[in-house]
Amino acid sequence: EVQLVQSGAEVKKPGESLKISCRASGFSFTTHWIAWVRQMPGKGLEWMGIIYPGDYETTYSPSFLGLVTISADKSISTVFLQWRSLEASDSATYYCARGGPLTPSAWFAPWGQGTLVTVSS
Amino acid sequence: EIVLTQSPGTLSLSPGERGTLSCRASQSLTSSYLAWYQQKPGQAPRLLIYGASSRATGIPDRFSGSGSGTHFTLTISRLEPEDFAVYFCQQYDISPLTFGPGTKVDMK
């Protein structure tokens, strides 16, 4: 079964760092793009960026460039999303989602279950 | 950046009725690079349609997609109780990939 399993909910304070994960199984991890998508409470979906674990090529949305870092570890079939200094406005649910095998421009299926990040003092 | 606009914002229907959801793009999408997703409360989005009209694996045939250029439509032929949800369109023609704001289908 093709599956993406994300790390659990996080509660952090402003200024703290955070790294959440997305473990892939059931498909070739190094030949599919994997994206991160943000969903703020009660809002829509925002594409943050995408990584190709085969060669670690990464593309970011201009809205998120410089604010987060996307990385991957082929040895454990896992993609990461990282913040150096969280802000309250980073409170959201973050989803990873599998993209296509050939291009970063594709639809997404399946999606991880989501990681809720709460940033509050 | 391609902006997607969805209408209506909310669609109130009864089980068994037909639902028609619209997604308009701010510029023409080449090769109909448009997908539709369904999201239920507390769940991750689920892919319904890709390539504007191709159903994803396991999606019932009451869901159909159509359109090209700047105007796309998702049609639910006969609403089942499990179809009440929010529906998002997504373009994957030009980076950054973008989503529409969603249409909520709720029970009349």
mmCIF file of C-alpha atoms in Angstrom:
data_model
loop_
_atom_site.group_PDB
_atom_site.id
_atom_site.type_symbol
_atom_site.label_atom_id
_atom_site.label_comp_id
_atom_site.label_asym_id
_atom_site.label_seq_id
_atom_site.Cartn_x
_atom_site.Cartn_y
_atom_site.Cartn_z
ATOM 1 C CA GLU A 1 0.000 0.000 0.000
ATOM 2 C CA VAL A 2 1.297 3.428 -0.982
ATOM 3 C CA GLN A 3 1.433 5.414 2.233
ATOM 4 C CA LEU A 4 2.819 8.603 3.769
ATOM 5 C CA VAL A 5 2.929 8.672 7.567
ATOM 6 C CA GLN A 6 3.653 11.959 9.276
ATOM 7 C CA SER A 7 5.043 12.743 12.700
ATOM 8 C CA GLY A 8 2.748 13.745 15.535
ATOM 9 C CA ALA A 9 1.307 17.060 16.630
ATOM 10 C CA GLU A 10 3.685 19.686 18.000
ATOM 11 C CA VAL A 11 3.220 22.564 20.439
ATOM 12 C CA LYS A 12 5.997 25.119 20.300
ATOM 13 C CA LYS A 13 6.792 28.635 21.488
ATOM 14 C CA PRO A 14 7.591 31.539 19.156
ATOM 15 C CA GLY A 15 11.273 31.555 18.253
ATOM 16 C CA GLU A 16 11.728 27.817 18.697
ATOM 17 C CA SER A 17 12.892 25.528 15.903
ATOM 18 C CA LEU A 18 10.976 22.539 14.570
ATOM 19 C CA LYS A 19 11.460 19.670 12.141
ATOM 20 C CA ILE A 20 8.496 17.477 11.173
ATOM 21 C CA SER A 21 8.701 14.318 9.119
ATOM 22 C CA CYS A 22 6.883 12.277 6.495
ATOM 23 C CA ARG A 23 7.838 8.612 6.051
ATOM 24 C CA ALA A 24 7.044 6.982 2.722
ATOM 25 C CA SER A 25 6.315 3.342 2.027
ATOM 26 C CA GLY A 26 4.863 1.168 -0.707
ATOM 27 C CA PHE A 27 6.539 2.937 -3.643
ATOM 28 C CA SER A 28 9.938 3.943 -4.939
ATOM 29 C CA PHE A 29 10.904 6.820 -2.656
ATOM 30 C CA THR A 30 13.714 8.097 -4.871
ATOM 31 C CA THR A 31 11.661 8.379 -8.065
ATOM 32 C CA HIS A 32 8.680 10.438 -6.907
ATOM 33 C CA TRP A 33 8.463 14.105 -5.973
ATOM 34 C CA ILE A 34 7.031 14.797 -2.501
ATOM 35 C CA ALA A 35 5.444 18.117 -1.612
ATOM 36 C CA TRP A 36 4.494 19.946 1.567
ATOM 37 C CA VAL A 37 1.153 21.764 1.776
ATOM 38 C CA ARG A 38 -0.030 24.116 4.505
ATOM 39 C CA GLN A 39 -3.595 24.466 5.709
ATOM 40 C CA MET A 40 -4.232 27.205 8.230
ATOM 41 C CA PRO A 41 -7.231 26.724 10.555
ATOM 42 C CA GLY A 42 -10.439 26.840 8.572
ATOM 43 C CA LYS A 43 -8.636 27.875 5.401
ATOM 44 C CA GLY A 44 -7.558 26.471 2.061
ATOM 45 C CA LEU A 45 -4.480 24.637 0.822
ATOM 46 C CA GLU A 46 -1.131 26.307 0.091
ATOM 47 C CA TRP A 47 1.685 24.570 -1.789
ATOM 48 C CA MET A 48 4.933 25.254 0.074
ATOM 49 C CA GLY A 49 7.490 23.379 -1.969
ATOM 50 C CA ILE A 50 8.578 20.028 -3.282
ATOM 51 C CA ILE A 51 11.594 17.732 -3.219
ATOM 52 C CA TYR A 52 12.865 14.922 -5.440
ATOM 53 C CA PRO A 53 14.533 12.495 -3.016
ATOM 54 C CA GLY A 54 16.531 10.891 -5.824
ATOM 55 C CA ASP A 55 18.863 13.863 -6.156
ATOM 56 C CA TYR A 56 17.467 16.172 -3.469
ATOM 57 C CA GLU A 57 16.388 18.792 -6.044
ATOM 58 C CA THR A 58 14.030 21.185 -4.241
ATOM 59 C CA THR A 59 11.684 23.920 -5.416
ATOM 60 C CA TYR A 60 9.938 26.360 -3.079
ATOM 61 C CA SER A 61 6.889 28.541 -3.496
ATOM 62 C CA PRO A 62 7.995 32.195 -3.428
ATOM 63 C CA SER A 63 5.674 32.610 -0.421
ATOM 64 C CA PHE A 64 7.726 30.150 1.619
ATOM 65 C CA LEU A 65 11.239 30.567 0.208
ATOM 66 C CA GLY A 66 13.650 31.350 3.021
ATOM 67 C CA LEU A 67 11.052 30.625 5.699
ATOM 68 C CA VAL A 68 11.239 26.823 5.710
ATOM 69 C CA THR A 69 13.642 24.118 4.595
ATOM 70 C CA ILE A 70 12.602 20.907 2.870
ATOM 71 C CA SER A 71 14.991 17.972 3.019
ATOM 72 C CA ALA A 72 15.030 14.207 2.657
ATOM 73 C CA ASP A 73 16.884 11.152 3.945
ATOM 74 C CA LYS A 74 16.919 8.330 1.417
ATOM 75 C CA SER A 75 18.169 5.815 3.977
ATOM 76 C CA ILE A 76 14.902 6.034 5.903
ATOM 77 C CA SER A 77 12.564 7.058 3.050
ATOM 78 C CA THR A 78 11.616 10.233 4.900
ATOM 79 C CA VAL A 79 11.039 13.830 3.899
ATOM 80 C CA PHE A 80 11.318 16.699 6.395
ATOM 81 C CA LEU A 81 9.966 20.221 6.797
ATOM 82 C CA GLN A 82 11.972 22.492 9.070
ATOM 83 C CA TRP A 83 11.685 25.928 10.662
ATOM 84 C CA ARG A 84 14.580 27.764 12.337
ATOM 85 C CA SER A 85 12.410 30.234 14.214
ATOM 86 C CA LEU A 86 8.675 29.670 14.493
ATOM 87 C CA GLU A 87 6.084 32.422 14.583
ATOM 88 C CA ALA A 88 2.491 32.265 15.793
ATOM 89 C CA SER A 89 1.391 32.580 12.166
ATOM 90 C CA ASP A 90 3.026 29.188 11.449
ATOM 91 C CA SER A 91 0.217 27.503 13.401
ATOM 92 C CA ALA A 92 -1.423 25.214 10.880
ATOM 93 C CA THR A 93 -1.801 21.649 9.725
ATOM 94 C CA TYR A 94 0.975 20.574 7.396
ATOM 95 C CA TYR A 95 0.488 17.787 4.884
ATOM 96 C CA CYS A 96 3.018 15.915 2.810
ATOM 97 C CA ALA A 97 1.760 14.528 -0.475
ATOM 98 C CA ARG A 98 3.264 12.367 -3.225
ATOM 99 C CA GLY A 99 3.607 13.996 -6.612
ATOM 100 C CA GLY A 100 4.581 12.588 -9.934
ATOM 101 C CA PRO A 101 7.550 10.421 -10.932
ATOM 102 C CA LEU A 102 8.892 12.641 -13.684
ATOM 103 C CA THR A 103 8.039 16.248 -12.968
ATOM 104 C CA PRO A 104 7.395 18.477 -9.957
ATOM 105 C CA SER A 105 4.266 19.682 -11.753
ATOM 106 C CA ALA A 106 1.701 17.028 -11.002
ATOM 107 C CA TRP A 107 -1.312 16.131 -8.925
ATOM 108 C CA PHE A 108 -0.898 14.737 -5.425
ATOM 109 C CA ALA A 109 -1.844 11.282 -4.173
ATOM 110 C CA PRO A 110 -1.746 10.009 -1.582
ATOM 111 C CA TRP A 111 -1.480 12.538 1.213
ATOM 112 C CA GLY A 112 -0.105 12.078 4.693
ATOM 113 C CA GLN A 113 -2.511 12.336 7.598
ATOM 114 C CA GLY A 114 -1.297 15.819 8.496
ATOM 115 C CA THR A 115 0.779 17.257 11.336
ATOM 116 C CA LEU A 116 -0.834 19.947 13.481
ATOM 117 C CA VAL A 117 1.660 22.584 14.556
ATOM 118 C CA THR A 118 0.613 25.025 17.276
ATOM 119 C CA VAL A 119 2.858 27.978 18.059
ATOM 120 C CA SER A 120 1.858 29.879 21.166
ATOM 121 C CA SER A 121 3.551 31.667 23.998
ATOM 122 C CA GLU B 1 1.212 32.923 -10.232
ATOM 123 C CA ILE B 2 -1.993 31.354 -11.533
ATOM 124 C CA VAL B 3 -4.976 32.280 -9.362
ATOM 125 C CA LEU B 4 -7.851 29.799 -9.164
ATOM 126 C CA THR B 5 -11.354 30.980 -8.314
ATOM 127 C CA GLN B 6 -14.024 28.504 -7.254
ATOM 128 C CA SER B 7 -17.760 29.013 -7.256
ATOM 129 C CA PRO B 8 -20.040 28.862 -5.511
ATOM 130 C CA GLY B 9 -18.436 29.209 -2.112
ATOM 131 C CA THR B 10 -21.108 26.969 -0.626
ATOM 132 C CA LEU B 11 -23.472 24.635 -2.440
ATOM 133 C CA SER B 12 -26.487 23.405 -0.474
ATOM 134 C CA LEU B 13 -27.957 20.217 -1.893
ATOM 135 C CA SER B 14 -29.959 17.169 -0.883
ATOM 136 C CA PRO B 15 -28.838 13.545 -1.286
ATOM 137 C CA GLY B 16 -29.627 12.342 -4.789
ATOM 138 C CA GLU B 17 -29.288 15.797 -6.338
ATOM 139 C CA ARG B 18 -26.716 16.781 -8.943
ATOM 140 C CA GLY B 19 -23.884 19.100 -7.962
ATOM 141 C CA THR B 20 -21.895 21.291 -10.342
ATOM 142 C CA LEU B 21 -18.746 23.002 -9.050
ATOM 143 C CA SER B 22 -16.754 25.550 -11.042
ATOM 144 C CA CYS B 23 -13.050 26.380 -11.066
ATOM 145 C CA ARG B 24 -11.694 29.258 -13.143
ATOM 146 C CA ALA B 25 -8.022 29.971 -13.761
ATOM 147 C CA SER B 26 -6.508 33.438 -14.190
ATOM 148 C CA GLN B 27 -4.708 32.200 -17.310
ATOM 149 C CA SER B 28 -5.149 29.293 -19.651
ATOM 150 C CA LEU B 29 -3.818 25.936 -18.457
ATOM 151 C CA THR B 30 -1.906 24.035 -21.103
ATOM 152 C CA SER B 31 -2.744 20.364 -21.409
ATOM 153 C CA SER B 32 -5.582 20.713 -18.880
ATOM 154 C CA TYR B 33 -3.238 20.333 -15.925
ATOM 155 C CA LEU B 34 -5.997 20.573 -13.323
ATOM 156 C CA ALA B 35 -6.908 18.296 -10.416
ATOM 157 C CA TRP B 36 -9.816 18.103 -7.983
ATOM 158 C CA TYR B 37 -9.660 17.002 -4.349
ATOM 159 C CA GLN B 38 -12.248 16.210 -1.694
ATOM 160 C CA GLN B 39 -11.601 17.024 1.948
ATOM 161 C CA LYS B 40 -13.771 15.981 4.879
ATOM 162 C CA PRO B 41 -13.425 17.541 8.359
ATOM 163 C CA GLY B 42 -10.332 16.311 10.172
ATOM 164 C CA GLN B 43 -9.075 14.400 7.141
ATOM 165 C CA ALA B 44 -6.412 14.915 4.511
ATOM 166 C CA PRO B 45 -7.478 15.831 0.992
ATOM 167 C CA ARG B 46 -8.187 12.940 -1.389
ATOM 168 C CA LEU B 47 -7.505 13.090 -5.117
ATOM 169 C CA LEU B 48 -10.660 12.734 -7.217
ATOM 170 C CA ILE B 49 -9.747 13.931 -10.709
ATOM 171 C CA TYR B 50 -6.497 14.704 -12.553
ATOM 172 C CA GLY B 51 -5.878 15.948 -16.067
ATOM 173 C CA ALA B 52 -9.208 17.789 -15.772
ATOM 174 C CA SER B 53 -11.247 14.657 -16.541
ATOM 175 C CA SER B 54 -9.468 11.455 -15.464
ATOM 176 C CA ARG B 55 -10.827 9.777 -12.352
ATOM 177 C CA ALA B 56 -8.279 8.688 -9.781
ATOM 178 C CA THR B 57 -8.121 5.060 -8.691
ATOM 179 C CA GLY B 58 -11.124 3.995 -6.655
ATOM 180 C CA ILE B 59 -13.196 7.132 -7.281
ATOM 181 C CA PRO B 60 -16.877 6.367 -8.044
ATOM 182 C CA ASP B 61 -18.120 7.217 -11.513
ATOM 183 C CA ARG B 62 -20.671 9.679 -10.124
ATOM 184 C CA PHE B 63 -17.701 12.089 -10.004
ATOM 185 C CA SER B 64 -16.710 13.562 -13.347
ATOM 186 C CA GLY B 65 -14.505 16.426 -14.456
ATOM 187 C CA SER B 66 -14.553 18.519 -17.591
ATOM 188 C CA GLY B 67 -13.246 21.727 -19.055
ATOM 189 C CA SER B 68 -10.159 23.225 -20.601
ATOM 190 C CA GLY B 69 -8.331 26.520 -20.886
ATOM 191 C CA THR B 70 -9.547 28.651 -18.005
ATOM 192 C CA HIS B 71 -12.848 27.024 -17.036
ATOM 193 C CA PHE B 72 -13.206 23.639 -15.391
ATOM 194 C CA THR B 73 -16.115 21.820 -13.786
ATOM 195 C CA LEU B 74 -16.518 19.007 -11.270
ATOM 196 C CA THR B 75 -19.882 17.289 -11.438
ATOM 197 C CA ILE B 76 -21.324 14.929 -8.853
ATOM 198 C CA SER B 77 -24.171 13.209 -10.658
ATOM 199 C CA ARG B 78 -26.153 12.048 -7.620
ATOM 200 C CA LEU B 79 -24.981 13.126 -4.207
ATOM 201 C CA GLU B 80 -24.429 10.404 -1.645
ATOM 202 C CA PRO B 81 -24.334 11.230 2.094
ATOM 203 C CA GLU B 82 -20.549 10.728 2.123
ATOM 204 C CA ASP B 83 -20.068 13.372 -0.601
ATOM 205 C CA PHE B 84 -20.813 16.317 1.687
ATOM 206 C CA ALA B 85 -17.350 17.862 2.011
ATOM 207 C CA VAL B 86 -15.125 20.655 0.725
ATOM 208 C CA TYR B 87 -13.781 20.397 -2.825
ATOM 209 C CA PHE B 88 -10.578 22.071 -4.009
ATOM 210 C CA CYS B 89 -9.191 22.463 -7.505
ATOM 211 C CA GLN B 90 -5.435 22.622 -8.127
ATOM 212 C CA GLN B 91 -3.414 23.640 -11.168
ATOM 213 C CA TYR B 92 -0.113 21.978 -11.859
ATOM 214 C CA ASP B 93 0.687 23.730 -15.111
ATOM 215 C CA ILE B 94 2.954 26.486 -13.824
ATOM 216 C CA SER B 95 4.972 26.779 -10.636
ATOM 217 C CA PRO B 96 4.096 27.751 -8.001
ATOM 218 C CA LEU B 97 1.359 25.143 -7.954
ATOM 219 C CA THR B 98 -1.815 26.703 -6.631
ATOM 220 C CA PHE B 99 -5.156 25.632 -5.183
ATOM 221 C CA GLY B 100 -8.557 27.238 -5.366
ATOM 222 C CA PRO B 101 -10.227 28.449 -2.148
ATOM 223 C CA GLY B 102 -12.665 25.543 -2.127
ATOM 224 C CA THR B 103 -16.385 24.902 -2.487
ATOM 225 C CA LYS B 104 -18.230 23.511 0.503
ATOM 226 C CA VAL B 105 -21.027 21.104 -0.387
ATOM 227 C CA ASP B 106 -23.412 20.903 2.518
ATOM 228 C CA MET B 107 -26.781 19.380 3.150
ATOM 229 C CA LYS B 108 -29.835 21.470 2.381
#
